[in-house]
mmCIF file of C-alpha atoms and ligand atoms in Angstrom:
data_model
loop_
_atom_site.group_PDB
_atom_site.id
_atom_site.type_symbol
_atom_site.label_atom_id
_atom_site.label_comp_id
_atom_site.label_asym_id
_atom_site.label_seq_id
_atom_site.Cartn_x
_atom_site.Cartn_y
_atom_site.Cartn_z
ATOM 1 C CA MET A 7 12.556 -29.951 11.281
ATOM 2 C CA SER A 8 10.425 -29.192 8.489
ATOM 3 C CA GLN A 9 10.113 -25.571 7.044
ATOM 4 C CA ILE A 10 7.532 -23.070 8.698
ATOM 5 C CA TYR A 11 5.225 -21.220 6.314
ATOM 6 C CA ALA A 12 3.615 -17.816 7.155
ATOM 7 C CA ARG A 13 0.008 -17.985 5.332
ATOM 8 C CA ILE A 14 -2.563 -15.569 4.745
ATOM 9 C CA THR A 15 -5.521 -16.815 6.813
ATOM 10 C CA GLY A 16 -7.935 -13.779 6.634
ATOM 11 C CA THR A 17 -7.958 -10.160 4.948
ATOM 12 C CA GLY A 18 -10.436 -6.845 5.650
ATOM 13 C CA SER A 19 -10.072 -3.511 4.531
ATOM 14 C CA ALA A 20 -11.527 0.054 5.737
ATOM 15 C CA LEU A 21 -12.211 3.024 3.298
ATOM 16 C CA PRO A 22 -13.242 6.264 4.594
ATOM 17 C CA GLU A 23 -17.313 7.081 3.735
ATOM 18 C CA ARG A 24 -16.831 10.118 1.709
ATOM 19 C CA VAL A 25 -15.910 9.577 -1.750
ATOM 20 C CA VAL A 26 -14.633 12.994 -3.804
ATOM 21 C CA SER A 27 -14.723 12.574 -7.382
ATOM 22 C CA ASN A 28 -12.404 13.948 -10.193
ATOM 23 C CA ALA A 29 -14.915 16.485 -11.249
ATOM 24 C CA GLU A 30 -15.128 17.580 -7.847
ATOM 25 C CA LEU A 31 -11.238 18.446 -7.967
ATOM 26 C CA GLU A 32 -12.171 20.655 -10.884
ATOM 27 C CA LYS A 33 -13.857 22.876 -8.840
ATOM 28 C CA ILE A 34 -10.999 23.571 -6.383
ATOM 29 C CA VAL A 35 -7.707 23.503 -8.966
ATOM 30 C CA ASP A 36 -7.190 23.567 -12.249
ATOM 31 C CA THR A 37 -7.447 20.183 -13.402
ATOM 32 C CA SER A 38 -9.850 18.095 -15.584
ATOM 33 C CA ASP A 39 -11.233 14.252 -14.961
ATOM 34 C CA GLU A 40 -9.751 13.567 -18.684
ATOM 35 C CA TRP A 41 -6.600 14.677 -17.338
ATOM 36 C CA ILE A 42 -6.582 12.846 -14.485
ATOM 37 C CA ARG A 43 -7.984 9.700 -15.702
ATOM 38 C CA THR A 44 -5.695 9.334 -18.830
ATOM 39 C CA ARG A 45 -2.570 10.117 -16.806
ATOM 40 C CA THR A 46 -3.730 8.012 -14.071
ATOM 41 C CA GLY A 47 -6.596 5.860 -14.238
ATOM 42 C CA ILE A 48 -7.906 7.690 -11.214
ATOM 43 C CA GLN A 49 -11.545 8.326 -10.939
ATOM 44 C CA GLN A 50 -12.331 8.663 -7.394
ATOM 45 C CA ARG A 51 -11.010 8.567 -3.751
ATOM 46 C CA HIS A 52 -12.185 8.026 -0.763
ATOM 47 C CA ILE A 53 -11.059 10.911 1.962
ATOM 48 C CA ALA A 54 -10.920 10.791 5.797
ATOM 49 C CA ALA A 55 -13.455 12.849 7.789
ATOM 50 C CA ASP A 56 -12.727 15.230 9.965
ATOM 51 C CA GLY A 57 -11.458 13.529 13.288
ATOM 52 C CA GLU A 58 -11.074 10.358 11.397
ATOM 53 C CA THR A 59 -7.618 8.599 11.800
ATOM 54 C CA THR A 60 -5.431 6.204 10.471
ATOM 55 C CA GLY A 61 -5.752 4.431 13.483
ATOM 56 C CA ASP A 62 -9.146 4.344 12.868
ATOM 57 C CA LEU A 63 -9.191 2.649 9.551
ATOM 58 C CA ALA A 64 -6.583 0.145 10.368
ATOM 59 C CA THR A 65 -8.857 -1.041 13.688
ATOM 60 C CA MET A 66 -11.732 -1.546 11.365
ATOM 61 C CA ALA A 67 -9.394 -3.185 8.557
ATOM 62 C CA ALA A 68 -7.791 -5.231 11.315
ATOM 63 C CA GLN A 69 -11.372 -6.119 12.628
ATOM 64 C CA ARG A 70 -12.398 -7.572 9.444
ATOM 65 C CA ALA A 71 -9.336 -9.575 8.624
ATOM 66 C CA LEU A 72 -9.564 -11.020 12.050
ATOM 67 C CA GLU A 73 -13.029 -12.272 11.312
ATOM 68 C CA ALA A 74 -11.786 -13.624 8.263
ATOM 69 C CA ALA A 75 -9.061 -15.492 9.733
ATOM 70 C CA GLY A 76 -11.350 -17.303 12.751
ATOM 71 C CA VAL A 77 -8.950 -15.405 14.823
ATOM 72 C CA LYS A 78 -9.175 -13.879 18.193
ATOM 73 C CA ALA A 79 -6.975 -10.395 18.995
ATOM 74 C CA SER A 80 -6.132 -12.172 22.250
ATOM 75 C CA GLU A 81 -4.282 -14.875 20.105
ATOM 76 C CA LEU A 82 -1.940 -12.414 18.117
ATOM 77 C CA ASP A 83 1.956 -12.206 18.989
ATOM 78 C CA LEU A 84 2.594 -9.334 16.675
ATOM 79 C CA ILE A 85 1.026 -6.246 15.016
ATOM 80 C CA VAL A 86 3.231 -4.932 12.694
ATOM 81 C CA LEU A 87 1.819 -1.470 10.572
ATOM 82 C CA GLY A 88 2.932 0.411 7.402
ATOM 83 C CA THR A 89 2.401 4.051 7.825
ATOM 84 C CA THR A 90 3.446 7.279 6.724
ATOM 85 C CA THR A 91 0.659 9.161 8.338
ATOM 86 C CA PRO A 92 0.455 8.027 12.206
ATOM 87 C CA ASP A 93 -1.962 9.220 14.534
ATOM 88 C CA LEU A 94 0.308 10.704 16.915
ATOM 89 C CA ILE A 95 4.182 10.820 17.348
ATOM 90 C CA PHE A 96 4.041 8.122 19.588
ATOM 91 C CA PRO A 97 2.798 5.980 20.208
ATOM 92 C CA SER A 98 2.988 4.098 17.426
ATOM 93 C CA THR A 99 -0.404 3.713 15.706
ATOM 94 C CA ALA A 100 0.234 -0.312 15.890
ATOM 95 C CA CYS A 101 -0.041 0.174 19.857
ATOM 96 C CA LEU A 102 -3.330 2.485 19.678
ATOM 97 C CA VAL A 103 -4.743 -0.429 17.254
ATOM 98 C CA GLN A 104 -3.490 -3.365 19.497
ATOM 99 C CA HIS A 105 -5.516 -1.896 22.602
ATOM 100 C CA ARG A 106 -8.530 -1.024 20.932
ATOM 101 C CA LEU A 107 -8.624 -4.939 19.102
ATOM 102 C CA GLY A 108 -8.005 -6.196 23.082
ATOM 103 C CA ALA A 109 -4.416 -7.653 21.977
ATOM 104 C CA ASN A 110 -2.863 -6.471 24.930
ATOM 105 C CA GLY A 111 0.788 -7.603 25.740
ATOM 106 C CA CYS A 112 1.946 -8.659 22.342
ATOM 107 C CA ALA A 113 4.314 -7.048 19.951
ATOM 108 C CA ALA A 114 3.440 -3.643 18.405
ATOM 109 C CA PHE A 115 5.744 -1.348 16.505
ATOM 110 C CA ASP A 116 5.212 1.045 13.196
ATOM 111 C CA LEU A 117 6.870 0.547 10.241
ATOM 112 C CA ASN A 118 7.785 3.615 7.948
ATOM 113 C CA ALA A 119 8.946 2.531 4.137
ATOM 114 C CA ALA A 120 6.500 4.935 2.283
ATOM 115 C CA CYS A 121 4.232 3.194 -0.161
ATOM 116 C CA SER A 122 6.086 0.129 0.335
ATOM 117 C CA GLY A 123 4.777 -0.097 4.459
ATOM 118 C CA PHE A 124 2.952 -2.763 3.985
ATOM 119 C CA VAL A 125 4.589 -5.073 1.468
ATOM 120 C CA TYR A 126 7.783 -4.479 3.954
ATOM 121 C CA ALA A 127 5.571 -5.179 7.184
ATOM 122 C CA LEU A 128 4.595 -8.314 5.399
ATOM 123 C CA GLY A 129 7.891 -9.068 4.671
ATOM 124 C CA VAL A 130 9.085 -8.546 8.613
ATOM 125 C CA ALA A 131 6.440 -10.369 9.640
ATOM 126 C CA ASP A 132 7.237 -13.407 7.784
ATOM 127 C CA LYS A 133 10.428 -13.723 9.005
ATOM 128 C CA PHE A 134 9.075 -13.618 12.983
ATOM 129 C CA ILE A 135 6.652 -16.526 11.481
ATOM 130 C CA ARG A 136 9.608 -18.586 9.839
ATOM 131 C CA SER A 137 12.132 -18.055 12.846
ATOM 132 C CA GLY A 138 9.193 -19.581 14.712
ATOM 133 C CA GLN A 139 9.032 -15.923 17.126
ATOM 134 C CA SER A 140 5.558 -15.768 16.227
ATOM 135 C CA LYS A 141 2.480 -17.702 15.203
ATOM 136 C CA LYS A 142 -0.454 -15.119 15.012
ATOM 137 C CA VAL A 143 0.466 -12.052 13.153
ATOM 138 C CA LEU A 144 -1.402 -8.939 12.029
ATOM 139 C CA VAL A 145 0.120 -6.817 9.614
ATOM 140 C CA ILE A 146 -1.544 -3.594 8.521
ATOM 141 C CA GLY A 147 -1.029 -1.121 5.741
ATOM 142 C CA ALA A 148 -2.920 2.104 6.713
ATOM 143 C CA GLU A 149 -2.622 5.656 5.869
ATOM 144 C CA THR A 150 -4.760 9.136 5.713
ATOM 145 C CA LEU A 151 -2.211 10.664 3.039
ATOM 146 C CA THR A 152 -4.845 13.318 2.310
ATOM 147 C CA ARG A 153 -3.808 14.985 5.670
ATOM 148 C CA MET A 154 -0.307 15.776 3.621
ATOM 149 C CA VAL A 155 -1.739 16.924 0.708
ATOM 150 C CA ASP A 156 -1.910 20.701 -0.746
ATOM 151 C CA TRP A 157 -5.287 21.201 -2.154
ATOM 152 C CA THR A 158 -4.170 24.372 -4.303
ATOM 153 C CA GLU A 159 -1.482 21.730 -6.237
ATOM 154 C CA ARG A 160 -2.927 20.156 -8.818
ATOM 155 C CA GLU A 161 0.685 18.264 -9.519
ATOM 156 C CA SER A 162 0.092 15.556 -6.546
ATOM 157 C CA CYS A 163 -3.738 16.403 -4.551
ATOM 158 C CA VAL A 164 -5.414 14.736 -7.599
ATOM 159 C CA LEU A 165 -3.226 11.680 -6.906
ATOM 160 C CA PHE A 166 -3.968 10.441 -3.357
ATOM 161 C CA GLY A 167 -6.453 8.878 -1.191
ATOM 162 C CA ASP A 168 -6.976 7.531 1.942
ATOM 163 C CA GLY A 169 -7.695 3.810 3.131
ATOM 164 C CA ALA A 170 -6.365 1.071 5.040
ATOM 165 C CA GLY A 171 -5.858 -3.216 4.560
ATOM 166 C CA ALA A 172 -4.832 -5.658 6.873
ATOM 167 C CA VAL A 173 -3.880 -9.585 6.609
ATOM 168 C CA VAL A 174 -4.124 -12.362 9.132
ATOM 169 C CA LEU A 175 -0.790 -14.435 8.962
ATOM 170 C CA GLU A 176 -0.535 -17.321 10.310
ATOM 171 C CA ALA A 177 2.102 -20.184 10.554
ATOM 172 C CA SER A 178 1.475 -23.352 8.896
ATOM 173 C CA ALA A 179 3.237 -26.388 7.087
ATOM 174 C CA GLU A 180 1.628 -25.400 4.068
ATOM 175 C CA PRO A 181 2.802 -22.100 2.076
ATOM 176 C CA GLY A 182 2.751 -19.282 2.432
ATOM 177 C CA ILE A 183 5.163 -16.520 1.550
ATOM 178 C CA TYR A 184 7.660 -18.088 -0.956
ATOM 179 C CA ALA A 185 9.660 -15.040 -1.056
ATOM 180 C CA THR A 186 9.778 -11.294 -0.295
ATOM 181 C CA CYS A 187 12.055 -8.897 -1.439
ATOM 182 C CA LEU A 188 13.149 -5.241 0.151
ATOM 183 C CA HIS A 189 15.169 -2.923 -0.603
ATOM 184 C CA ALA A 190 15.799 1.016 -0.190
ATOM 185 C CA ASP A 191 17.941 3.776 -1.813
ATOM 186 C CA GLY A 192 17.957 6.789 0.200
ATOM 187 C CA GLY A 193 19.849 8.752 -2.642
ATOM 188 C CA PHE A 194 16.249 9.466 -3.848
ATOM 189 C CA LYS A 195 14.948 10.992 -1.273
ATOM 190 C CA HIS A 196 14.420 14.467 -3.224
ATOM 191 C CA LEU A 197 12.349 13.118 -5.589
ATOM 192 C CA LEU A 198 9.568 12.545 -3.085
ATOM 193 C CA TYR A 199 9.225 13.271 0.376
ATOM 194 C CA ASN A 200 7.953 15.698 3.212
ATOM 195 C CA PRO A 201 10.368 18.157 4.460
ATOM 196 C CA VAL A 202 8.986 18.768 7.800
ATOM 197 C CA GLY A 203 9.008 16.876 10.994
ATOM 198 C CA VAL A 204 9.722 16.712 14.627
ATOM 199 C CA SER A 205 13.649 16.828 14.416
ATOM 200 C CA VAL A 206 14.020 18.904 11.074
ATOM 201 C CA GLY A 207 10.771 21.495 12.737
ATOM 202 C CA PHE A 208 7.702 22.180 11.552
ATOM 203 C CA LYS A 209 6.455 25.469 9.486
ATOM 204 C CA ASP A 210 5.273 28.330 10.078
ATOM 205 C CA GLU A 211 2.478 27.763 7.159
ATOM 206 C CA PRO A 212 -0.891 26.371 6.953
ATOM 207 C CA ASN A 213 -1.006 22.636 7.976
ATOM 208 C CA HIS A 214 2.570 23.231 9.602
ATOM 209 C CA GLY A 215 4.355 23.082 5.954
ATOM 210 C CA VAL A 216 3.247 19.142 5.532
ATOM 211 C CA ARG A 217 2.634 18.356 2.268
ATOM 212 C CA ILE A 218 3.900 16.323 -0.329
ATOM 213 C CA GLN A 219 6.886 17.234 -2.530
ATOM 214 C CA MET A 220 7.038 15.049 -5.438
ATOM 215 C CA ALA A 221 8.852 15.269 -9.284
ATOM 216 C CA GLY A 222 6.108 13.423 -10.648
ATOM 217 C CA ARG A 223 7.862 12.499 -13.977
ATOM 218 C CA GLU A 224 11.151 11.159 -12.566
ATOM 219 C CA VAL A 225 9.395 8.946 -10.069
ATOM 220 C CA PHE A 226 7.583 7.720 -12.683
ATOM 221 C CA LYS A 227 10.336 6.686 -14.573
ATOM 222 C CA VAL A 228 12.681 5.274 -12.012
ATOM 223 C CA ALA A 229 9.415 3.147 -10.606
ATOM 224 C CA VAL A 230 9.083 1.425 -13.527
ATOM 225 C CA LYS A 231 12.441 0.732 -14.152
ATOM 226 C CA THR A 232 12.826 -0.761 -10.389
ATOM 227 C CA LEU A 233 9.575 -2.325 -10.525
ATOM 228 C CA ASP A 234 10.624 -4.331 -13.594
ATOM 229 C CA ALA A 235 13.864 -5.534 -11.711
ATOM 230 C CA LEU A 236 11.734 -6.403 -8.810
ATOM 231 C CA VAL A 237 9.857 -8.818 -10.558
ATOM 232 C CA ASP A 238 12.804 -10.807 -12.030
ATOM 233 C CA GLU A 239 14.441 -10.600 -8.611
ATOM 234 C CA THR A 240 11.498 -12.095 -7.011
ATOM 235 C CA LEU A 241 10.612 -15.176 -9.540
ATOM 236 C CA GLN A 242 13.974 -16.102 -9.029
ATOM 237 C CA ALA A 243 13.754 -15.741 -5.101
ATOM 238 C CA ALA A 244 11.305 -18.134 -5.325
ATOM 239 C CA GLY A 245 12.380 -20.369 -8.358
ATOM 240 C CA MET A 246 9.432 -19.618 -10.445
ATOM 241 C CA GLU A 247 8.328 -18.351 -13.703
ATOM 242 C CA ALA A 248 5.882 -15.194 -14.697
ATOM 243 C CA SER A 249 3.946 -18.069 -16.224
ATOM 244 C CA GLN A 250 3.099 -19.090 -12.575
ATOM 245 C CA ILE A 251 1.495 -16.362 -11.350
ATOM 246 C CA ASP A 252 -2.349 -16.343 -11.191
ATOM 247 C CA TRP A 253 -2.801 -12.980 -9.885
ATOM 248 C CA LEU A 254 -0.650 -9.606 -9.728
ATOM 249 C CA ILE A 255 -1.620 -6.851 -7.104
ATOM 250 C CA PRO A 256 0.526 -3.795 -7.163
ATOM 251 C CA HIS A 257 1.168 -0.546 -5.783
ATOM 252 C CA GLN A 258 -2.634 1.544 -6.870
ATOM 253 C CA ALA A 259 -0.359 4.707 -7.617
ATOM 254 C CA ASN A 260 -0.742 5.012 -11.753
ATOM 255 C CA LEU A 261 -2.246 2.764 -14.180
ATOM 256 C CA ARG A 262 0.308 3.320 -16.672
ATOM 257 C CA ILE A 263 3.055 2.191 -13.834
ATOM 258 C CA ILE A 264 1.392 -1.177 -13.150
ATOM 259 C CA GLU A 265 0.422 -1.538 -17.334
ATOM 260 C CA ALA A 266 4.548 -1.504 -17.679
ATOM 261 C CA THR A 267 4.963 -4.045 -15.082
ATOM 262 C CA VAL A 268 2.520 -6.025 -16.776
ATOM 263 C CA LYS A 269 4.288 -5.776 -20.226
ATOM 264 C CA ARG A 270 7.440 -6.980 -18.294
ATOM 265 C CA LEU A 271 5.427 -10.235 -17.060
ATOM 266 C CA HIS A 272 3.567 -10.956 -20.524
ATOM 267 C CA MET A 273 0.156 -11.109 -18.283
ATOM 268 C CA PRO A 274 -3.246 -10.203 -19.707
ATOM 269 C CA MET A 275 -4.380 -7.278 -17.816
ATOM 270 C CA GLU A 276 -7.755 -9.652 -16.661
ATOM 271 C CA GLN A 277 -4.927 -11.106 -14.334
ATOM 272 C CA VAL A 278 -4.120 -7.900 -12.542
ATOM 273 C CA VAL A 279 -5.712 -6.945 -9.603
ATOM 274 C CA VAL A 280 -6.867 -2.712 -10.179
ATOM 275 C CA THR A 281 -8.410 -0.512 -7.600
ATOM 276 C CA VAL A 282 -6.591 2.607 -8.372
ATOM 277 C CA ASP A 283 -9.585 3.764 -10.434
ATOM 278 C CA GLN A 284 -11.921 3.668 -7.343
ATOM 279 C CA HIS A 285 -9.321 4.266 -4.447
ATOM 280 C CA ALA A 286 -6.175 6.509 -6.138
ATOM 281 C CA ASN A 287 -3.350 6.485 -4.165
ATOM 282 C CA THR A 288 -3.585 5.308 -0.455
ATOM 283 C CA SER A 289 -0.109 4.804 -0.147
ATOM 284 C CA SER A 290 0.965 1.875 2.352
ATOM 285 C CA GLY A 291 -3.308 0.859 2.260
ATOM 286 C CA SER A 292 -3.044 0.272 -1.616
ATOM 287 C CA VAL A 293 -1.866 -2.896 -1.733
ATOM 288 C CA PRO A 294 -3.762 -4.640 1.470
ATOM 289 C CA LEU A 295 -6.829 -2.683 0.086
ATOM 290 C CA ALA A 296 -7.144 -4.436 -3.448
ATOM 291 C CA LEU A 297 -5.998 -7.770 -2.079
ATOM 292 C CA ASP A 298 -8.801 -7.541 0.313
ATOM 293 C CA PHE A 299 -11.759 -6.324 -2.722
ATOM 294 C CA ALA A 300 -10.302 -9.086 -4.987
ATOM 295 C CA VAL A 301 -10.652 -11.755 -2.176
ATOM 296 C CA ARG A 302 -13.924 -10.358 -1.476
ATOM 297 C CA SER A 303 -15.000 -10.045 -4.904
ATOM 298 C CA GLY A 304 -13.930 -13.852 -5.382
ATOM 299 C CA LYS A 305 -11.103 -13.053 -8.195
ATOM 300 C CA VAL A 306 -8.469 -14.774 -5.756
ATOM 301 C CA GLN A 307 -9.046 -18.201 -4.851
ATOM 302 C CA ARG A 308 -7.541 -20.212 -2.491
ATOM 303 C CA GLY A 309 -4.199 -21.953 -3.507
ATOM 304 C CA GLN A 310 -3.531 -19.326 -6.132
ATOM 305 C CA THR A 311 -0.114 -17.565 -6.702
ATOM 306 C CA LEU A 312 -0.142 -13.806 -5.848
ATOM 307 C CA LEU A 313 2.479 -11.623 -6.923
ATOM 308 C CA LEU A 314 2.453 -8.462 -4.797
ATOM 309 C CA GLU A 315 4.460 -5.775 -5.196
ATOM 310 C CA ALA A 316 4.660 -1.900 -4.085
ATOM 311 C CA PHE A 317 7.266 1.164 -4.515
ATOM 312 C CA GLY A 318 7.606 4.601 -2.878
ATOM 313 C CA GLY A 319 9.428 7.320 -1.276
ATOM 314 C CA GLY A 320 12.782 6.752 -0.301
ATOM 315 C CA PHE A 321 12.916 5.562 -2.457
ATOM 316 C CA THR A 322 11.677 2.229 -1.144
ATOM 317 C CA TRP A 323 10.922 -0.446 -3.350
ATOM 318 C CA ALA A 324 9.186 -4.962 -2.351
ATOM 319 C CA SER A 325 7.319 -7.442 -3.081
ATOM 320 C CA ALA A 326 6.108 -10.977 -2.006
ATOM 321 C CA LEU A 327 5.477 -13.986 -4.316
ATOM 322 C CA LEU A 328 3.218 -16.547 -2.043
ATOM 323 C CA ARG A 329 0.273 -19.424 -2.289
ATOM 324 C CA TYR A 330 -3.237 -17.545 -0.918
HETATM 325 O O1 UT7 B 423 3.168 5.993 -4.695
HETATM 326 C C1 UT7 B 423 4.862 6.270 -5.087
HETATM 327 C C2 UT7 B 423 4.946 7.055 -4.952
HETATM 328 N N1 UT7 B 423 4.268 8.370 -6.737
HETATM 329 C C3 UT7 B 423 3.914 7.829 -7.896
HETATM 330 O O2 UT7 B 423 4.793 6.709 -8.261
HETATM 331 C C4 UT7 B 423 3.822 9.178 -9.009
HETATM 332 C C5 UT7 B 423 4.625 8.574 -10.153
HETATM 333 N N2 UT7 B 423 4.176 9.286 -11.331
HETATM 334 C C6 UT7 B 423 3.173 10.025 -11.708
HETATM 335 O O3 UT7 B 423 2.022 9.016 -11.627
HETATM 336 C C7 UT7 B 423 2.788 10.758 -12.894
HETATM 337 O O4 UT7 B 423 3.854 11.455 -13.122
HETATM 338 C C8 UT7 B 423 2.081 11.982 -12.751
HETATM 339 C C9 UT7 B 423 0.540 11.325 -12.640
HETATM 340 C C10 UT7 B 423 2.051 12.629 -11.398
HETATM 341 C C11 UT7 B 423 2.097 13.142 -13.643
HETATM 342 O O5 UT7 B 423 1.742 12.259 -15.046
HETATM 343 P P1 UT7 B 423 2.557 12.831 -15.913
HETATM 344 O O6 UT7 B 423 2.232 12.364 -17.707
HETATM 345 O O7 UT7 B 423 4.208 12.420 -16.160
HETATM 346 O O8 UT7 B 423 2.700 14.334 -16.414
HETATM 347 P P2 UT7 B 423 3.635 15.239 -16.573
HETATM 348 O O9 UT7 B 423 4.284 15.727 -14.820
HETATM 349 O O10 UT7 B 423 5.021 15.193 -17.208
HETATM 350 O O11 UT7 B 423 3.003 16.836 -16.520
HETATM 351 C C12 UT7 B 423 2.357 16.789 -18.345
HETATM 352 C C13 UT7 B 423 1.262 18.554 -18.057
HETATM 353 C C14 UT7 B 423 2.293 19.631 -17.504
HETATM 354 O O12 UT7 B 423 2.021 20.529 -18.264
HETATM 355 P P3 UT7 B 423 3.041 21.261 -19.215
HETATM 356 O O13 UT7 B 423 4.069 21.782 -18.683
HETATM 357 O O14 UT7 B 423 3.011 19.717 -20.190
HETATM 358 O O15 UT7 B 423 2.266 22.070 -20.123
HETATM 359 C C15 UT7 B 423 1.892 19.531 -15.776
HETATM 360 O O16 UT7 B 423 2.003 20.870 -15.586
HETATM 361 O O17 UT7 B 423 0.349 17.938 -17.135
HETATM 362 C C16 UT7 B 423 0.188 19.184 -16.413
HETATM 363 N N3 UT7 B 423 -0.596 18.896 -14.967
HETATM 364 C C17 UT7 B 423 -2.094 18.563 -14.751
HETATM 365 N N4 UT7 B 423 -2.619 18.898 -15.717
HETATM 366 C C18 UT7 B 423 -3.878 18.790 -15.624
HETATM 367 C C19 UT7 B 423 0.224 18.105 -14.017
HETATM 368 N N5 UT7 B 423 -0.831 17.755 -13.202
HETATM 369 C C20 UT7 B 423 -2.031 18.335 -13.505
HETATM 370 C C21 UT7 B 423 -3.409 18.015 -13.067
HETATM 371 N N6 UT7 B 423 -4.575 18.707 -14.017
HETATM 372 N N7 UT7 B 423 -3.953 17.570 -11.991
#
């Protein structure tokens, strides 16, 4: 039997309407547009309106991806949704989105790998397709991360935004995803986490104490080192050279982290999709948002080779090398 590949046949994304500039943040915390731009590359972020949820953004992104692929929701046999900010504890946001799309009956689940959520979900969906279990899969990365931001903490509140992206993956005799690499090391939990939850208990604090704790400088160092090794591992797994990559679509956390990975690949910045300036860090939303922007702007073309990578809380890190 010939090899089955998972191919991206459509992409979509969604952002909340409200845009918050660095200048607006200057009014609420002791920061400056200059600091945020030079340390992170961020110029603005989108923030969900009251009542607007991860599921709302995910549904919109999914509808656009299905339309681009020419696939009906009823044809889907699996939905995998990467998120750290689900609408409810249960049912999963994937189930909520499934019903809103009208894909009732197919398998649907959420996957929490923090900022690596979408790339993890892509890796899982790839295995379902390669094994012959699924033919048409919706993979989503969606977050309303600003819901767990403490707007008095300048170290973290300037970094995050809300948004969602999605792709439709279909079984194909042509590549397709060549390789995915997924990793985690829970020993780094203390550097980036949210300390509350159902089992540990919520706190008697504003927002029930739900807020991101991050040792930024340490996260930065490990991220750069880990992503370097991940790039090498992914190229090796696919049997490819860095020179064969047309586009790097990295997790959009910090422009300086992206630049370090690019240096490793000896790639010009012109071959890197950068959206961190417009979207900030949207966690699981960041890679599929960047992919959809690159596709819709005409940058990424059919037949090109893309390297997707992400790094986040856990720590988790993941990559996918694919032919678009
Ligand atoms: O999605 C994956 C998870 N997250 C990440 O990948 C984030 C990784 N880390 C980073 O992106 C960077 O470490 C940050 C952007 C978070 C911080 O940049 P940095 O260059 O590592 O700065 P720093 O933490 O070393 O802080 C430098 C200075 C400090 O002041 P002192 O001690 O030098 O006087 C901070 O207090 O900048 C200060 N600072 C700020 N100043 C103005 C920290 N946040 C701000 C702020 N505005 N928002």
